[in-house]
Short mmCIF file of C-alpha atoms in Angstrom, two decimals:
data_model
loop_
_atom_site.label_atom_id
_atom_site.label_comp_id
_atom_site.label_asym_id
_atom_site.label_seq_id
_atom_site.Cartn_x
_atom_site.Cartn_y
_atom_site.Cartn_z
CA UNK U 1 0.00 0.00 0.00
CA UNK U 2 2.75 1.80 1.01
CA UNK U 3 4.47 1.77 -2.90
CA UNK U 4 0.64 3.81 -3.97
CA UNK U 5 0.75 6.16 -1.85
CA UNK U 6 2.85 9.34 -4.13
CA UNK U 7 0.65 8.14 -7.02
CA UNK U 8 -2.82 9.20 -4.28
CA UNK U 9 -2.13 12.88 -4.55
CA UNK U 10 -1.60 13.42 -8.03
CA UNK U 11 -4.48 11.29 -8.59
CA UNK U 12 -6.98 13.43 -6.29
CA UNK U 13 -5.63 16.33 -7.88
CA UNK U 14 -6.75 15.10 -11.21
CA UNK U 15 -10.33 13.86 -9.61
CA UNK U 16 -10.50 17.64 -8.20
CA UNK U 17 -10.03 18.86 -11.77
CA UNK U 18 -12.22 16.54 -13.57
CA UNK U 19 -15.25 17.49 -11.22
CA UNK U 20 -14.81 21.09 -11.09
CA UNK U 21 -12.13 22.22 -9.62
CA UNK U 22 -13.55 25.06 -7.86
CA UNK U 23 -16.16 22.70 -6.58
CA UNK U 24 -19.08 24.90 -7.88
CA UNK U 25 -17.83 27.66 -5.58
CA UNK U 26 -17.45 30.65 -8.27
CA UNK U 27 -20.19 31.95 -7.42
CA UNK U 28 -20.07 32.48 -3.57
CA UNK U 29 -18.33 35.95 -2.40
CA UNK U 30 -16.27 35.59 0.38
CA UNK U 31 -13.27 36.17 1.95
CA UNK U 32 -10.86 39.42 2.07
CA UNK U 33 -12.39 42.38 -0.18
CA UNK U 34 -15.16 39.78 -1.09
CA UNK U 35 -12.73 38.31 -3.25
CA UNK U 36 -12.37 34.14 -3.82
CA UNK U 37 -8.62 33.86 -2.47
CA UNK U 38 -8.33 30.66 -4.02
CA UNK U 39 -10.27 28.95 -7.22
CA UNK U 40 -8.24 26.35 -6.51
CA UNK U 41 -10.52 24.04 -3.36
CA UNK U 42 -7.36 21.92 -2.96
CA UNK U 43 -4.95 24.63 -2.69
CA UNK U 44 -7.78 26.49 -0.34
CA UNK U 45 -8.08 23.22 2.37
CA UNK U 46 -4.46 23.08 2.53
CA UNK U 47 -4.33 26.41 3.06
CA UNK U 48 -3.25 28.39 6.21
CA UNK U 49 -6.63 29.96 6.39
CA UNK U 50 -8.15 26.84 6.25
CA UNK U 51 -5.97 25.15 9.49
CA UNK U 52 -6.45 28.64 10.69
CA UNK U 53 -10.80 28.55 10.93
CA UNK U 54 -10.23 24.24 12.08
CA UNK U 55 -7.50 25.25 15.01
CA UNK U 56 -9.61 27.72 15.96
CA UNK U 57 -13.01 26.87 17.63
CA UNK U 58 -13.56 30.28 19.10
CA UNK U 59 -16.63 32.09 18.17
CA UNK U 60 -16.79 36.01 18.56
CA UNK U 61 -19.32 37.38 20.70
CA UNK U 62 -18.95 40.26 18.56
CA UNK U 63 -21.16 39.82 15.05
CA UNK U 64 -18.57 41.98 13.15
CA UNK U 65 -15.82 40.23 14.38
CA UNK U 66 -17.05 36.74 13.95
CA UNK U 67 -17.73 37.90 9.90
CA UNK U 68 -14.32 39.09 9.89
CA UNK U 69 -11.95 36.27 11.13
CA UNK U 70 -14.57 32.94 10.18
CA UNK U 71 -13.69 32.88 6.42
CA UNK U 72 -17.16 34.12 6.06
CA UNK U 73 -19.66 33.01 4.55
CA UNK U 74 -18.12 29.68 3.69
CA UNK U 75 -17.79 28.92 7.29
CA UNK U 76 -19.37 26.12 8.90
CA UNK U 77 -19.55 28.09 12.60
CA UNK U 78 -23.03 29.36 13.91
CA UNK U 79 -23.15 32.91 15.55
CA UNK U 80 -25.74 33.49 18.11
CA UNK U 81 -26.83 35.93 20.41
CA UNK U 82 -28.35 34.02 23.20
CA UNK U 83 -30.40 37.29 24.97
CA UNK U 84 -32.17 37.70 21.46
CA UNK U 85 -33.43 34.13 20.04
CA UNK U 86 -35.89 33.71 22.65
CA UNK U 87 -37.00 37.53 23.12
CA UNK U 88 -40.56 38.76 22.23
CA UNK U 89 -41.34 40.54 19.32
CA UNK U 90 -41.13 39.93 15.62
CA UNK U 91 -38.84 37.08 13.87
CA UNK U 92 -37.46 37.20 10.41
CA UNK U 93 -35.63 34.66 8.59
CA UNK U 94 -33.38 35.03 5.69
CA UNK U 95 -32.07 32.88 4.02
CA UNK U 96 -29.04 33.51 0.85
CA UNK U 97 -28.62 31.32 -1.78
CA UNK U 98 -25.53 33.24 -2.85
CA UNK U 99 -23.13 32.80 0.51
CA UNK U 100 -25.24 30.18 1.61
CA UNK U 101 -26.09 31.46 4.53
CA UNK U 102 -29.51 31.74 6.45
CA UNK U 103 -30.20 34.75 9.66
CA UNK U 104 -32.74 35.10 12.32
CA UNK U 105 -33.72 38.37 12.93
CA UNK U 106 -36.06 38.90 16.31
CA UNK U 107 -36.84 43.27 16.31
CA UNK U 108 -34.45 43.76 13.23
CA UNK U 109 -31.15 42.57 14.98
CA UNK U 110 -29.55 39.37 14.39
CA UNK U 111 -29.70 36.87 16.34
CA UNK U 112 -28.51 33.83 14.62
CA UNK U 113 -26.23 33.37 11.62
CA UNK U 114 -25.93 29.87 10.05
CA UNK U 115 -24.86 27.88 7.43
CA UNK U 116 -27.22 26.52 5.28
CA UNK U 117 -27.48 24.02 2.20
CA UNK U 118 -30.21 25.52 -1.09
CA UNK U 119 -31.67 23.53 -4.12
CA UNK U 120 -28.52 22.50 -7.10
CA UNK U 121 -29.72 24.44 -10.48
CA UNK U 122 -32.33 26.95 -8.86
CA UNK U 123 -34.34 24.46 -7.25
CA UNK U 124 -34.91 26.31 -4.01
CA UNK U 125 -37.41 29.32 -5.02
CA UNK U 126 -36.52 33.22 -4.07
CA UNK U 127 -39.45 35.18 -2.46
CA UNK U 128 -41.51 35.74 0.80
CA UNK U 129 -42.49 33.17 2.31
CA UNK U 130 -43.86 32.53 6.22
CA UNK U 131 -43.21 29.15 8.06
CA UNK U 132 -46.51 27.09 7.49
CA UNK U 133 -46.50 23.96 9.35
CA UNK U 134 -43.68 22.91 11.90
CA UNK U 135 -42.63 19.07 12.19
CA UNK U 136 -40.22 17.71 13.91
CA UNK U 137 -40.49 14.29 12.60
CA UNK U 138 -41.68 14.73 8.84
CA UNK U 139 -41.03 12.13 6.15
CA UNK U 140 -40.77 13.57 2.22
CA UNK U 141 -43.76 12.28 0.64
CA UNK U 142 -41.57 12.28 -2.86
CA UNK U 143 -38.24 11.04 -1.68
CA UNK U 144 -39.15 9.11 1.57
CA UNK U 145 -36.44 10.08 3.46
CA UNK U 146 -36.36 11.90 7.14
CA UNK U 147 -36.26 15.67 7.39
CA UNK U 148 -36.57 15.95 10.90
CA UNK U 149 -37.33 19.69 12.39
CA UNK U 150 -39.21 20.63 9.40
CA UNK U 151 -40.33 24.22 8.99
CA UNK U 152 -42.70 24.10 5.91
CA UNK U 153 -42.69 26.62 2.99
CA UNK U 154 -44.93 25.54 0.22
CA UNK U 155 -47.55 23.17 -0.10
CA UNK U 156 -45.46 21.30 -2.84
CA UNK U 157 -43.04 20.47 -0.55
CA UNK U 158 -39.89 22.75 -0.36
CA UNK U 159 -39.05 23.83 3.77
CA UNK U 160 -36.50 24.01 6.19
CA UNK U 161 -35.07 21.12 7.94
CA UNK U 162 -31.89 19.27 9.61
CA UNK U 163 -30.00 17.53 6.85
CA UNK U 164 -26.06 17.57 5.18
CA UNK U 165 -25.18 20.68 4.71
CA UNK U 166 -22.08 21.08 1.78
CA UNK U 167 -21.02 24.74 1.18
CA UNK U 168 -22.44 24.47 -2.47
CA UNK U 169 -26.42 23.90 -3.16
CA UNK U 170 -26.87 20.21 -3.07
CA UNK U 171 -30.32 20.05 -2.16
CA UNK U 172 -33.90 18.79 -4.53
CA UNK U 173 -35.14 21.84 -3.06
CA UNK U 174 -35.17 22.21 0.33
CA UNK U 175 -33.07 24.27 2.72
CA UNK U 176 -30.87 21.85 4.68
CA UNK U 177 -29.98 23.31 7.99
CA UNK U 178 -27.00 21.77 10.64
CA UNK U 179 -28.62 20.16 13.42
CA UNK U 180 -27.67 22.79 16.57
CA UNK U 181 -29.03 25.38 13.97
CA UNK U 182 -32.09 23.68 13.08
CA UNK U 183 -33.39 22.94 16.28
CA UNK U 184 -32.69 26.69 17.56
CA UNK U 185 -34.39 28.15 14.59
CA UNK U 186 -37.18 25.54 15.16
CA UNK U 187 -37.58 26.79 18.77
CA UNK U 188 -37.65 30.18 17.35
CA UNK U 189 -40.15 30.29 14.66
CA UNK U 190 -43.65 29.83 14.97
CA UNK U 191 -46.45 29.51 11.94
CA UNK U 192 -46.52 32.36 10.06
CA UNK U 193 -42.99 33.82 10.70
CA UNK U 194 -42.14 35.38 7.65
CA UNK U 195 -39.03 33.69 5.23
CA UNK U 196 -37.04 35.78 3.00
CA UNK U 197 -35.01 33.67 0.22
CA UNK U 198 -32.65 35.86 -1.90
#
């Protein structure tokens, strides 16, 4: 096993290239100046940055700070603000397809900031929406898998709910949500909170 192992890397290189490369990323915005530092995903994962945002498990209280030094938006970290998710008053959620992204707002500030997972090729649909039906055991009636913590957005099926969230849109549809996130947002929301998707 030992004798394959130089031939592995040159070999996941090419695999890397023959999928994509940039892994579908082109067109998130992120990092310094809202620039892509890398098209490269290889070169990005092995980069300093990249050991940088795993090393570092700290999340800022501070909302501007945690945008700054996460390698927003492609970040997998959550940013709360405890005080807020539970406070009275009104809840917004937005979600962007672009960073992939989604944001509770409770009396226009934010209170949560999480990554999320959208439709591949437009799938997921832009508009208003509001949160029609919570479940938090739901089965798809089309795909008959489990999208536990479901927070419904059309009657044909499209919602939010826990499920793998890549940092490109993966999804049929739906808006996949990490599990911590999910079950906060769930918490949060109640039928007829209002969804933004942009």
């Amino acid at each position: 096993m030992r004798a394959y192992l130089p031939l592995l890397f040159p070999c996941a290189a090419v695999l890397l290239t023959a999928c994509g490369g940039t892994g579908g990323h082109a067109h998130v915005d992120w990092g310094p100046g809202g620039k892509n530092p890398s098209a490269d995903w290889a070169a990005y994962y092995a980069s300093a940055a990249y050991r940088l945002q795993r090393e570092d498990p700290r999340i800022p209280e501070d909302y501007d700070e945690f945008r700054r030094i996460s390698m927003y938006p492609i970040t997998y970290k959550v940013w709360k603000k405890p005080a807020l998710l539970h406070a009275r008053g009104e809840k917004l959620v937005k979600i962007s397809i672009a960073d992939q992204r989604g944001m509770l707002y409770v009396n226009g500030e934010i209170a949560m900031d999480f990554p999320v997972c959208t439709g591949k090729d437009d799938r997921t649909p832009r508009g208003s929406f509001r949160v029609l039906e919570k479940q938090v055991h739901h089965t798809s009636n089309i795909y008959h898998v489990s999208m536990p913590y479901f927070m419904r957005l059309t009657y044909d099926g499209i919602g939010m709910h826990v499920g793998y969230v890549g940092r490109d849109p993966l999804s049929h549809g739906c808006i996949r949500i990490p599990k911590d996130a999910c079950m906060t947002l769930y918490s949060c929301v109640t039928p007829g909170t209002p969804v933004e998707v942009e």
